[in-house]
């Protein structure tokens, strides 16, 4: 009985941690001094915004710049940091700064959450995650300041800090005006800073560690060959593959679209297509009104949203490694091979089953959410409904179009989208889930 309880400890803490963060954030956003008073805010609106920030979904039922005061915007920033870096990181960070020592249960919790094979150097691992994240975001804020301070004055510093946090955490929220980031899409400097932050957050901490090791070897002029593990290889190769596919496809589909790219120069089109490919991966910043995209581009955007970025990072989605393992298992089955192989390595059967469970569970949730959302919001076009259900912020829906039932469905979808893949991965990763009873084997007809 004790073994069964231990199996769900980490998953339960993550589930309850995100839930408490959303509820606490909603209460703080509902306080009078969090609101500017320009628009009426119901508790359901505050709950929606808190869920969007914690789940780094980027959905905004109210304009942030007009509704929330500086305090309210600061709460949103903290919530998106918690969502991006993870409940476990923040919990363990506070334990460390309080001077408390981690016990074996806490070490196991961190190892399970970050899929680590060893418990050694976990303290340094957590500190490096938070330290590196802070440094990257400060660099991003500094670079943004050259754009926003000349335009907004001292207030531009806050816009720079918030947007740097939002881009790195792949949150997709901003404190700018009604047009958001759209007026800056012809500014190549601004676009490349945003792309850098989005990719830095989406790379994942294992890739960070690999790149940091390579940099240290270069600095020390060591000739030791750097070897990337399978997680790092899959993250980099799959990430680059989908980045290029998204770029080329968006360029092709939107090249002559009167509503989007037709009036742009070739350079602007390429810059816009690159940004679209990156932001669709879970950041969710708007380049132009998303309902103006062609249907083909919309379907591609939904596919990129579903896959997301690399594991153990700030982005959402099922993760690139999950998709790669699932795709490799399909290829192996089509080729009649018993083992699933990738990069000349055999992938363990539990990992293959885990990837299939995550892919199918998330797909099932998306289908159910879309059906329910279309049922309660029949006036909203299907493509806009899909953008809303994928909860990456790529939607032009406003509060006037969302009813209470629609908001609840999106909140639940956002919550599962952030917590579901993590908890599923941890539950299926446990060796304590092995069958104690062996049943007779029997073949069935399929296909």
Short mmCIF file of N, CA and C in Angstrom, two decimals, residues 253-254 257 292-301 383 387:
data_model
loop_
_atom_site.label_atom_id
_atom_site.label_comp_id
_atom_site.label_asym_id
_atom_site.label_seq_id
_atom_site.Cartn_x
_atom_site.Cartn_y
_atom_site.Cartn_z
N UNK A 253 2.53 29.29 -47.75
CA UNK A 253 1.08 29.45 -47.63
C UNK A 253 0.63 30.91 -47.58
N UNK A 254 1.44 31.77 -46.97
CA UNK A 254 1.02 33.16 -46.76
C UNK A 254 1.67 34.16 -47.72
N UNK A 257 -1.00 36.03 -49.59
CA UNK A 257 -2.22 36.28 -48.83
C UNK A 257 -2.39 37.79 -48.64
N UNK A 292 -6.97 35.89 -40.00
CA UNK A 292 -6.64 36.20 -41.38
C UNK A 292 -5.73 35.16 -42.03
N UNK A 293 -5.22 34.24 -41.23
CA UNK A 293 -4.40 33.16 -41.79
C UNK A 293 -5.23 32.28 -42.72
N UNK A 294 -4.59 31.73 -43.73
CA UNK A 294 -5.28 30.74 -44.55
C UNK A 294 -5.48 29.47 -43.74
N UNK A 295 -6.45 28.66 -44.17
CA UNK A 295 -6.78 27.44 -43.43
C UNK A 295 -5.58 26.50 -43.33
N UNK A 296 -4.80 26.41 -44.41
CA UNK A 296 -3.62 25.54 -44.39
C UNK A 296 -2.62 25.99 -43.33
N UNK A 297 -2.43 27.30 -43.22
CA UNK A 297 -1.52 27.84 -42.21
C UNK A 297 -2.07 27.59 -40.81
N UNK A 298 -3.39 27.70 -40.67
CA UNK A 298 -4.00 27.45 -39.38
C UNK A 298 -3.82 26.02 -38.91
N UNK A 299 -3.99 25.08 -39.85
CA UNK A 299 -3.81 23.65 -39.52
C UNK A 299 -2.35 23.39 -39.14
N UNK A 300 -1.42 23.98 -39.88
CA UNK A 300 0.00 23.83 -39.56
C UNK A 300 0.30 24.41 -38.18
N UNK A 301 -0.26 25.59 -37.89
CA UNK A 301 -0.04 26.22 -36.59
C UNK A 301 -0.53 25.33 -35.46
N UNK A 383 -12.07 27.38 -36.87
CA UNK A 383 -10.62 27.62 -36.76
C UNK A 383 -10.31 28.45 -35.53
N UNK A 387 -7.93 27.34 -32.33
CA UNK A 387 -6.87 28.18 -31.77
C UNK A 387 -7.09 28.37 -30.27
#
